[in-house]
XYZ file of C-alpha atoms in Angstrom:
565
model
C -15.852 88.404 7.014
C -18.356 90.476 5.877
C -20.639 92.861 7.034
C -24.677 93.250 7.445
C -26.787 96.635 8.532
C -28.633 95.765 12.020
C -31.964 97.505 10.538
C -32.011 94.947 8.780
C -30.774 92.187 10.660
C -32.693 88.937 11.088
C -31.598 88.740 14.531
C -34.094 90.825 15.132
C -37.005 88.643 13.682
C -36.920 86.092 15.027
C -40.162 83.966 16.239
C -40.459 83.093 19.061
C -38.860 85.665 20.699
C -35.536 85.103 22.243
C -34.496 85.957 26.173
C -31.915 87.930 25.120
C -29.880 89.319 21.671
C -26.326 90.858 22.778
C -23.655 92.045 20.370
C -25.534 94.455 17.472
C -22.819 95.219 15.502
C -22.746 95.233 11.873
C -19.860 91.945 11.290
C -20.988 88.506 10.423
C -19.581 85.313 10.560
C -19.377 83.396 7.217
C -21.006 80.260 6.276
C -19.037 79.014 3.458
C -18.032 75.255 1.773
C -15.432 75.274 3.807
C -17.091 76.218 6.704
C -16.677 72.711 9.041
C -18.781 71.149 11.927
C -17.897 70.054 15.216
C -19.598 68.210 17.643
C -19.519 67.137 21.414
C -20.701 63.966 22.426
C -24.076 63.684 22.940
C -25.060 66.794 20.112
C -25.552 64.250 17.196
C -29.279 64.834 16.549
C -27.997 67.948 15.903
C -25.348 67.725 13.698
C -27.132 65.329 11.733
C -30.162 67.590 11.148
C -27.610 70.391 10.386
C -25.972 68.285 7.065
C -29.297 66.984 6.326
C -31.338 69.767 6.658
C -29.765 72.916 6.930
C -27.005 71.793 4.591
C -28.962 70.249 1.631
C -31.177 73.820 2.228
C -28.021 76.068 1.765
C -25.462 73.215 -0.141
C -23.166 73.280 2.473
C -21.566 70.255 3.404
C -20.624 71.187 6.675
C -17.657 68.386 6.702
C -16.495 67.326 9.829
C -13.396 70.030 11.240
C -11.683 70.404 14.530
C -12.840 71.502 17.421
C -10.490 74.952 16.707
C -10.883 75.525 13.348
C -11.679 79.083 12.619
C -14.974 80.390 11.460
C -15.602 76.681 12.206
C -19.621 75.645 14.163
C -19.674 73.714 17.057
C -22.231 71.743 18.985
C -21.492 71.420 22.620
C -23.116 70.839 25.725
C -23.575 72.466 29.618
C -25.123 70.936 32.327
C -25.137 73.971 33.886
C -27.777 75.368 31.598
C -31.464 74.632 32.110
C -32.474 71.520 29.788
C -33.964 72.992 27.075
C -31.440 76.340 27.103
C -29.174 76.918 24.725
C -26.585 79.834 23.682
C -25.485 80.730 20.341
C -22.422 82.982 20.017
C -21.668 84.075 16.496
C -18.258 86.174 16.450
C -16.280 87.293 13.884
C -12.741 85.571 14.206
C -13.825 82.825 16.327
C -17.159 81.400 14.168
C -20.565 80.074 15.747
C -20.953 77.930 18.798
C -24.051 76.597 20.058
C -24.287 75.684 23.438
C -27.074 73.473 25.252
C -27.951 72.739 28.193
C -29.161 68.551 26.554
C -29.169 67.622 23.089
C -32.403 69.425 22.903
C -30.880 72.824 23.815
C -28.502 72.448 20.954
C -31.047 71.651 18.672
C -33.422 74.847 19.656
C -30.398 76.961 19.134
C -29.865 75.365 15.622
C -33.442 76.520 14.881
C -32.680 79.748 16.073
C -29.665 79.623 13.472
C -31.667 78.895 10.437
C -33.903 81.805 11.360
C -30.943 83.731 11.512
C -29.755 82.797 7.653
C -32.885 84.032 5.974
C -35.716 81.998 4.336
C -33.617 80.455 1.979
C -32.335 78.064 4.882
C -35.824 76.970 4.732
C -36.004 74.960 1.484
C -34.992 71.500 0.270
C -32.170 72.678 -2.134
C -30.327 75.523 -2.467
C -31.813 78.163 -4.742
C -28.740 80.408 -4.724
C -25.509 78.157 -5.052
C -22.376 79.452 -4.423
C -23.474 82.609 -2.435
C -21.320 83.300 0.600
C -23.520 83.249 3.672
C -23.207 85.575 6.756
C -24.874 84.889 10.089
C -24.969 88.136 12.110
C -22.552 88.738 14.979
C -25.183 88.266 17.889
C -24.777 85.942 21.222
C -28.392 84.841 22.191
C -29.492 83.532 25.309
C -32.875 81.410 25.507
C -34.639 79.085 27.126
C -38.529 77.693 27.167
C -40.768 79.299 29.952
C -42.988 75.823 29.565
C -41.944 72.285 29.254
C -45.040 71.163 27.457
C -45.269 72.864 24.144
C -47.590 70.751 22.167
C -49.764 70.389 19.244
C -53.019 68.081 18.776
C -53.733 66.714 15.623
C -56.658 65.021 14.673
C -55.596 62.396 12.328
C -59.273 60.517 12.605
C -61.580 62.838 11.254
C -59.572 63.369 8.082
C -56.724 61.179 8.327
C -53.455 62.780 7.515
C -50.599 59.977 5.119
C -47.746 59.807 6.913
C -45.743 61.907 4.705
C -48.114 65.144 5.746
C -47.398 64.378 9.873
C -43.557 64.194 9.301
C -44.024 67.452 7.664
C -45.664 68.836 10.784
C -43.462 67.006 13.082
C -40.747 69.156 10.803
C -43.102 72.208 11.592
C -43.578 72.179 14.887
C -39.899 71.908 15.124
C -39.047 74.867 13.513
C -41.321 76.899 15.818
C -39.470 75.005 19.283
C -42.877 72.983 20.029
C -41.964 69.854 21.365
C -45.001 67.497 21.847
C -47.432 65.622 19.129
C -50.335 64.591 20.580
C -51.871 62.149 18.219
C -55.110 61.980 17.896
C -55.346 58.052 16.370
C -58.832 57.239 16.888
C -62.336 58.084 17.115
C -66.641 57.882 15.605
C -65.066 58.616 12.501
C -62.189 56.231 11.751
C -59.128 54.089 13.781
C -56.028 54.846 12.504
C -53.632 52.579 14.275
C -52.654 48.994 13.008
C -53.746 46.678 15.753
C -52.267 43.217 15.099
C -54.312 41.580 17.844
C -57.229 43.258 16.574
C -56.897 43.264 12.679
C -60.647 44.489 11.838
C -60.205 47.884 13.399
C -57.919 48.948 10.366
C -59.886 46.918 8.166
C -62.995 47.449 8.981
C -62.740 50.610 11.296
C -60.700 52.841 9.380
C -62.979 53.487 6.438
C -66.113 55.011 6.272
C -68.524 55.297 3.536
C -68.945 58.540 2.949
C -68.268 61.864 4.536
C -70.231 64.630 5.855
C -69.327 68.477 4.102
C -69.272 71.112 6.307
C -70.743 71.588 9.568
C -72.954 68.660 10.738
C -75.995 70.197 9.964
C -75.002 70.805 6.502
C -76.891 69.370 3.864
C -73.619 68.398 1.790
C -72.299 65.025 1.449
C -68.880 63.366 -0.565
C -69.709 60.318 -1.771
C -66.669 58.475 -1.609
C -65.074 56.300 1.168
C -62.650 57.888 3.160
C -59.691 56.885 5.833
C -56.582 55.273 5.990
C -54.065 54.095 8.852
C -50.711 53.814 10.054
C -49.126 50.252 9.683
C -47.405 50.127 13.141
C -43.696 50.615 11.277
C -44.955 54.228 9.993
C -45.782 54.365 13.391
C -42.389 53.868 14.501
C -41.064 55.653 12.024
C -43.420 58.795 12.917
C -41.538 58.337 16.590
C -38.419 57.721 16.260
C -38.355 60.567 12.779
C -39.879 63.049 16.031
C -37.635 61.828 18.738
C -34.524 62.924 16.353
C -36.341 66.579 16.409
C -36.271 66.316 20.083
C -40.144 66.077 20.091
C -42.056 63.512 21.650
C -45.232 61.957 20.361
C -48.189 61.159 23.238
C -50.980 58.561 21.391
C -54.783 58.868 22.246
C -57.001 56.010 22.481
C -60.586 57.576 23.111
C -62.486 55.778 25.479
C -65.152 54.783 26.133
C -66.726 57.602 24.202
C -66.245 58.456 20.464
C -65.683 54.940 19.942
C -68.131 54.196 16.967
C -65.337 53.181 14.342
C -64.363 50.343 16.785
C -67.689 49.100 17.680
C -68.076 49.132 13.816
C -65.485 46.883 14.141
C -65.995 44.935 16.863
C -69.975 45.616 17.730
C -69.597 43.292 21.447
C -67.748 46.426 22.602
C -70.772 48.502 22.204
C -73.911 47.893 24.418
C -75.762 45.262 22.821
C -78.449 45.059 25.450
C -79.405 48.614 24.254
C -79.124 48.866 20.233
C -78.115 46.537 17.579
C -74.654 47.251 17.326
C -73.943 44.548 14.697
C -75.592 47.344 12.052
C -73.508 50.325 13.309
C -70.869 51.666 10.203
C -68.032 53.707 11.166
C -69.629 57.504 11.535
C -69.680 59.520 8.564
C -70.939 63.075 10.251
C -70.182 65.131 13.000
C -70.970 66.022 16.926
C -71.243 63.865 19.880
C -72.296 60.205 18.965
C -74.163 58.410 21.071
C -72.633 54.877 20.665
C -70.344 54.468 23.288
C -68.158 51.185 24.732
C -70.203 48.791 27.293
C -68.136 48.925 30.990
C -67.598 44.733 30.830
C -64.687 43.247 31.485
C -64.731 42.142 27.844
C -63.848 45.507 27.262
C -61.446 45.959 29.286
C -59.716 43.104 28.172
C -59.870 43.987 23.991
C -58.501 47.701 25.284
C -55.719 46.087 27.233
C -54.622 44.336 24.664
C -54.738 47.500 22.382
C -52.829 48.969 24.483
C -50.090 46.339 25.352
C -49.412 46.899 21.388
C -49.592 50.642 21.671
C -46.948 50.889 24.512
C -44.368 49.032 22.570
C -44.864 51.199 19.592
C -44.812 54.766 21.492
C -41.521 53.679 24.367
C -41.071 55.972 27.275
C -37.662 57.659 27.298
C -36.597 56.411 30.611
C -33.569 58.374 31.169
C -31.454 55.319 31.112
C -30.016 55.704 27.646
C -27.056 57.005 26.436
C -26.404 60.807 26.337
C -26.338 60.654 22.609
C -29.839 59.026 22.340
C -32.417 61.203 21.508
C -35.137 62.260 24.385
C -38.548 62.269 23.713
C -40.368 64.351 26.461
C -43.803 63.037 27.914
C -43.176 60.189 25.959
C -44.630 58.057 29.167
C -48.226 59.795 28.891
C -51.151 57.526 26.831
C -53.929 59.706 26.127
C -57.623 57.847 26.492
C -59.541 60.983 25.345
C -62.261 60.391 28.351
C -64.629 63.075 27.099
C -68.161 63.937 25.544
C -69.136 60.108 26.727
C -73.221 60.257 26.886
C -74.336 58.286 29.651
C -78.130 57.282 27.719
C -76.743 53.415 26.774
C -75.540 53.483 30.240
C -78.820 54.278 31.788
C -80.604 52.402 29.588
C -77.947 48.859 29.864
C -78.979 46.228 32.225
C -75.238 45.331 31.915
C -74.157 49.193 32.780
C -76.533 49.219 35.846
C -75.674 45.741 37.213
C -72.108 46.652 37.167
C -72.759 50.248 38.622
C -74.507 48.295 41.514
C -71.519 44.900 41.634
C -69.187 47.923 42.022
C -71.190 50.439 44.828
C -70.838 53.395 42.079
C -73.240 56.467 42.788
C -73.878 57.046 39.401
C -73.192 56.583 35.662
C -70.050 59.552 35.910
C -68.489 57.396 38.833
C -69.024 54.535 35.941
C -67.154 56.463 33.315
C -64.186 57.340 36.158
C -64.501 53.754 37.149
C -63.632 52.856 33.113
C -60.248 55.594 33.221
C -59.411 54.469 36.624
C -58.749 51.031 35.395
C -56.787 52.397 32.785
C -54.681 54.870 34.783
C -53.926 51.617 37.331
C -52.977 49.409 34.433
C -50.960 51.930 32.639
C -49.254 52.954 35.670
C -48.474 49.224 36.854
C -46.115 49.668 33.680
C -44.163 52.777 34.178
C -47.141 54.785 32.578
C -49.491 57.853 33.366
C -52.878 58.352 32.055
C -54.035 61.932 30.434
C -57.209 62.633 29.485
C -59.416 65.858 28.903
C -61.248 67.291 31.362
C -64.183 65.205 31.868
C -62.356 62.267 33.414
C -61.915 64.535 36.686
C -65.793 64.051 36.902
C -66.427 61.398 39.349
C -62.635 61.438 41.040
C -59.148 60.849 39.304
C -56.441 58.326 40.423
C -53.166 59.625 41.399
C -51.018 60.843 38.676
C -53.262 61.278 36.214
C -52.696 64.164 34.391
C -55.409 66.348 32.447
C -56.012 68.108 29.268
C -58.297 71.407 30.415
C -59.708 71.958 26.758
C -63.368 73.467 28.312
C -61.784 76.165 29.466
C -59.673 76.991 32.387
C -62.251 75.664 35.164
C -60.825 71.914 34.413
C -57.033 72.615 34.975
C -57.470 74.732 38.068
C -59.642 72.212 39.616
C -56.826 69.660 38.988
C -54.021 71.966 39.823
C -55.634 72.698 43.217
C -56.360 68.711 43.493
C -52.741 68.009 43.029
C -52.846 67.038 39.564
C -50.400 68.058 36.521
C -52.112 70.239 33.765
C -51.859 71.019 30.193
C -53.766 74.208 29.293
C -55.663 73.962 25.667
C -58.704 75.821 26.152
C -61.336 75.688 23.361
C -62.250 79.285 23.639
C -58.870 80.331 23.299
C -56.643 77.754 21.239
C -58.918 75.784 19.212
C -57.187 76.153 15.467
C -60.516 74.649 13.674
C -61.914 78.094 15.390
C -62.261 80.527 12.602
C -59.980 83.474 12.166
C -62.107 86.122 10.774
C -65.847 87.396 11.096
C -65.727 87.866 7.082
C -67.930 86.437 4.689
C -64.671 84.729 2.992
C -63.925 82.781 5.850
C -64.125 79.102 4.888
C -66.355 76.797 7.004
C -66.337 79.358 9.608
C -66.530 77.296 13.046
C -66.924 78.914 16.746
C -65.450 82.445 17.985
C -63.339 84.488 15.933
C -59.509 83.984 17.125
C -56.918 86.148 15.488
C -53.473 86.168 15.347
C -53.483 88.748 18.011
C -55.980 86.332 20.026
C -53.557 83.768 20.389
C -50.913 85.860 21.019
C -52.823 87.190 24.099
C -53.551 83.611 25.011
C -52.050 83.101 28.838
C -51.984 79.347 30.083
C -51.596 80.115 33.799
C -54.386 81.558 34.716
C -53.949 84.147 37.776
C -56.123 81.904 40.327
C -53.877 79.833 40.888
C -51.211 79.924 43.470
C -47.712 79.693 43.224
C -47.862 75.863 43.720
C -50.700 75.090 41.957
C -49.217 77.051 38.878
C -46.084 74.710 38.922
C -48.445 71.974 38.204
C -49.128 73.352 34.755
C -46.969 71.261 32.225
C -47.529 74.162 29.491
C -50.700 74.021 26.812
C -51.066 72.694 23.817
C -53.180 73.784 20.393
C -55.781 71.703 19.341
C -56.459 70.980 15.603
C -59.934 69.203 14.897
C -59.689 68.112 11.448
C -63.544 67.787 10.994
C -63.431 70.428 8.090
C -59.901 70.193 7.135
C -60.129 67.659 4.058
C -56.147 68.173 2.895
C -53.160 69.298 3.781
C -54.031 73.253 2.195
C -56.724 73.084 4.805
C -54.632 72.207 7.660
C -51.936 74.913 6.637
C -54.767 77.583 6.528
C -56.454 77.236 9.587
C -52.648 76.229 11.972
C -50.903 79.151 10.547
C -49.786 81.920 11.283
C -51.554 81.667 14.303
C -49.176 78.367 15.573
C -46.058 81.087 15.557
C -47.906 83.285 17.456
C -49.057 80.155 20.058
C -45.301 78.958 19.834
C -44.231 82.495 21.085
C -46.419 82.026 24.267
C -45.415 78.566 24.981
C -41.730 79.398 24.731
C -41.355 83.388 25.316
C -41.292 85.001 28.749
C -44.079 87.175 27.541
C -45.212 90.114 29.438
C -48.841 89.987 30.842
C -51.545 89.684 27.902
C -52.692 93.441 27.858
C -48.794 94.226 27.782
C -48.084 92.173 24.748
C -46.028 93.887 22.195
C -48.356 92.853 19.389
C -46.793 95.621 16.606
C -43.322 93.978 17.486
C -44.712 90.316 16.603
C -46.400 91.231 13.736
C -43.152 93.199 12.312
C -41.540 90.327 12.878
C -44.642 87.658 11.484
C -43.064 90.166 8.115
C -40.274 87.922 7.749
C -41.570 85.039 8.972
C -43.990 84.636 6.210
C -41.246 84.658 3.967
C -39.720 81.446 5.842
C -43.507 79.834 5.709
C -43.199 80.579 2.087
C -39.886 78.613 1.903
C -41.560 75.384 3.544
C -44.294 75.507 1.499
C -46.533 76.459 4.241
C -50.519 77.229 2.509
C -51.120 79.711 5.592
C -53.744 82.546 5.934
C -52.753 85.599 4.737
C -53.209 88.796 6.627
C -55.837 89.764 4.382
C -57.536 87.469 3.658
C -57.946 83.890 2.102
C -56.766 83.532 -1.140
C -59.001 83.048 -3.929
C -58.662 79.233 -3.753
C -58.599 78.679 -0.023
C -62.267 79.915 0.276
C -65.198 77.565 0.630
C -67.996 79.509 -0.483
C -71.451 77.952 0.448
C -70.192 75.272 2.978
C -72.171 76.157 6.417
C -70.251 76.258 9.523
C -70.956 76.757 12.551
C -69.583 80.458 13.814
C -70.647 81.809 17.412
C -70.677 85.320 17.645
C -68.686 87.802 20.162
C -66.034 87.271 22.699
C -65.543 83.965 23.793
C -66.260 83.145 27.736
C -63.301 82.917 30.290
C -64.306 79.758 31.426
């Protein structure tokens, strides 16, 4: 036993911010080579991550022990205990016991553990061997205030090797977030092996040459760019997530930003209207005009793109074992739905004969026409449509859920209309968004957003009733990887400001204005040090670093406060 000063303590660092922290007194429990693991039924994603990660980290072998032993760890499990709860009692005497409420309550509290044994728990290999290890005597009691805790990553605009989205799967992990949303395809690039369908990866999933900067930049790279997934990185993506407790939700996005498939396939586009047989997959930026033609061809090709998609992302449908992993939301498909121009439409003999064959007002009761057929189809197989905001235009079927990413006027129009939410408003937690008004800022893009910003960021917004607030799933960050050419990128503009965005979707945070913002940022102190462990390329407080600055590339920055849309 040994013994730690609680000024010092990491206990109180830790991010995001725990319900409660009991027991400050100055003992700790060892973590030693001898130090063994035990583990209830139904804790094993746990107790393998802890060997595999943790262990290799800290070159403890953590070696199986009884349930008894003293100064022993041990993974159990409550069902009295919300979900996603957990408890972790260290005590001197009696060793460290985390408690869950499911397998993914045990695994939160083990990332609360490795936040507790300093940034050296945060490498690959153990930099100090030998060292006796103390976790502080603490018992903590958490739990997430939202269910949805997600991130969006734009794999088509730059796409991302699969090594670089297990790293963020391992990421998002460490800060308790708990959805992927994957953003697979788009103008730009399709980044999903189709089998049915093999010209979308070859064809579709390379463009020519890419676009530097903002769109209206005069810079070009003049190389091919893209990539896919075959569909067994794929499942290895889900089922690597799944074991972190995290679930992965695919987008298709349809029937706008759909160039790289027309590309592909040019009877998808409206062929009555351009010459779709010369389109390329899109090598700039902004809304593209090129969108998919409402035939039942159409529908047909996605349906079959999406027969292959279900069997590579399975719903977790509560009828496995206790000690498979869950995967939360794994039964949403996300078909995108927005920025769709309606011009082809207007312009399509096809688009207005089937506007009139079907009675539709208008070209938006078209486009919710399109999603409605999806959202039947996908829920005729245990499935529920998501989409951003747009798709509410025109009506939504039942069940469908929505992505408010315009703002807030999206979600509380589909709270109110009975609809579940998940709050990612541009304004507010847009990552591509730039995080200074300094001259240094590379490819500055939209309104400033801070660390602070996003740690003011409140999902439920206070017109909603009681009711209608239980319809938000939680809220998501969105990361647009139009400017983010590599992995350095990516770190830069995501961090720090996902820890602070973590903190609000798990925390019970006061109201915004309330915010303890000197707390976070004391503790943000340590929790650089861990970001330094993983290898993490983020923004410092002052400033880029010499090499993650991007002088001359225009962006596109809009000045003042954003609008509370």
């Amino acid at each position: 036993m040994t013994e730690t000063t609680d000024t010092t303590s990491p206990a109180t660092d830790l991010v995001p911010a725990p319900r409660t922290v009991e027991g400050p007194t100055r003992r700790t429990v060892p973590l030693t080579g001898d130090t063994t693991l035990w583990a209830a039924p139904g804790t094993g994603t746990t107790e393998r991550w802890l060997r595999s990660t943790l262990g290799a980290a800290l070159g403890l072998p953590l070696r199986p022990g009884p349930e008894d032993a003293p100064d022993g760890l041990r993974l159990r499990l409550d069902d009295t205990l919300a979900p996603e709860a957990y408890r972790l009692a260290a005590v001197p005497d009696r060793g460290i016991e985390i408690t869950g409420g499911s397998a993914a309550g045990v695994f939160w509290g083990a990332q609360t553990l490795r936040q507790l044994l300093g940034p050296d728990a945060f490498r690959r290999a153990p930099v100090r061997p030998g060292r006796t290890l103390g976790v502080p005597h603490r018992i903590i009691e958490d739990a997430p205030r939202f269910r949805w805790r997600g991130l969006m990553l734009d794999v088509a605009r730059h796409f991302m090797p699969k090594e670089g989205v297990l790293r963020q799967i391992d990421l998002m992990a460490a800060h308790k977030l708990n959805v992927l949303h994957l953003h697979l395809t788009d103008d730009q690039g399709w980044r999903i092996e189709i089998r049915r369908y093999p010209r979308l990866t070859e064809v579709g999933a390379w463009r020519a040459r890419t676009k530097i900067g903002h769109r209206a930049s005069p810079l070009w790279e003049d190389k091919p760019h893209g990539g896919y997934y075959t569909q067994d990185d794929i499942r290895e993506i889900v089922a690597y997530a799944a074991e972190r407790h995290i679930g992965v939700v695919p987008e298709i996005d349809v029937p706008g930003h759909s160039q790289a498939a027309i590309a592909a396939y040019p009877e998808l586009g409206n062929t009555d209207v351009v010459d779709t047989a010369s389109l390329t997959v899109w090598d700039t930026w902004g809304i593209n005009p090129n969108v998919l033609a409402p035939t039942d061809e159409t529908l047909r090709f996605y349906e079959g793109v999406l027969e292959e998609v279900l069997e590579l992302f399975p719903a977790d449908t509560g009828a496995s074992s206790p000690a498979a992993p869950s995967t939360p939301f794994s039964g949403f498909v996300h078909l995108g739905g927005d920025e769709c121009p309606k011009d082809q439409w207007r312009a399509s003999a096809t688009a207005q004969r089937r506007i009139g064959e079907l009675g539709l007002k208008d070209e938006d009761a078209l486009q919710a026409w399109f999603i409605g057929h999806f959202a039947d189809w996908l829920a005729a197989r245990g499935r529920r449509l998501i989409g951003w905001d747009e798709i509410l235009e025109g009506g939504l079927a039942p069940g469908a859920a929505v992505s408010s990413w315009r703002g807030y006027a999206g979600g509380i129009a589909a709270a109110r209309a009975g609809h579940d939410v998940v709050m990612c408003p541009e304004q507010q937690v847009y990552l591509d968004h730039r995080q200074d008004a300094g001259p240094d800022e590379p490819v500055p893009i939209g309104y400033v957003r801070t660390l602070e910003d996003v740690y003011r960021f409140e999902p439920v917004p206070p017109e909603l009733t009681a009711e209608e607030a239980g319809r938000v799933l939680g809220t998501q960050a969105n990361v647009w990887t139009e400017v983010m050419e590599d992995q350095g990128r990516v770190d830069y503009q995501v961090f720090p400001r996902l820890a602070a965005f973590a903190e609000v979707a798990w925390s019970s945070l006061p109201a915004p204005a309330e915010r303890d913002v000197a707390d976070f940022e004391r503790r943000m102190t340590a929790h650089y040090r861990r970001l330094d462990a993983l290898g993490v390329a983020y923004r410092p407080p002052t400033g880029p670093l010499p090499w993650q600055k991007r002088p001359g590339l225009l962006g596109r920055p809009i000045e003042g406060a954003p609008p509370n849309l």
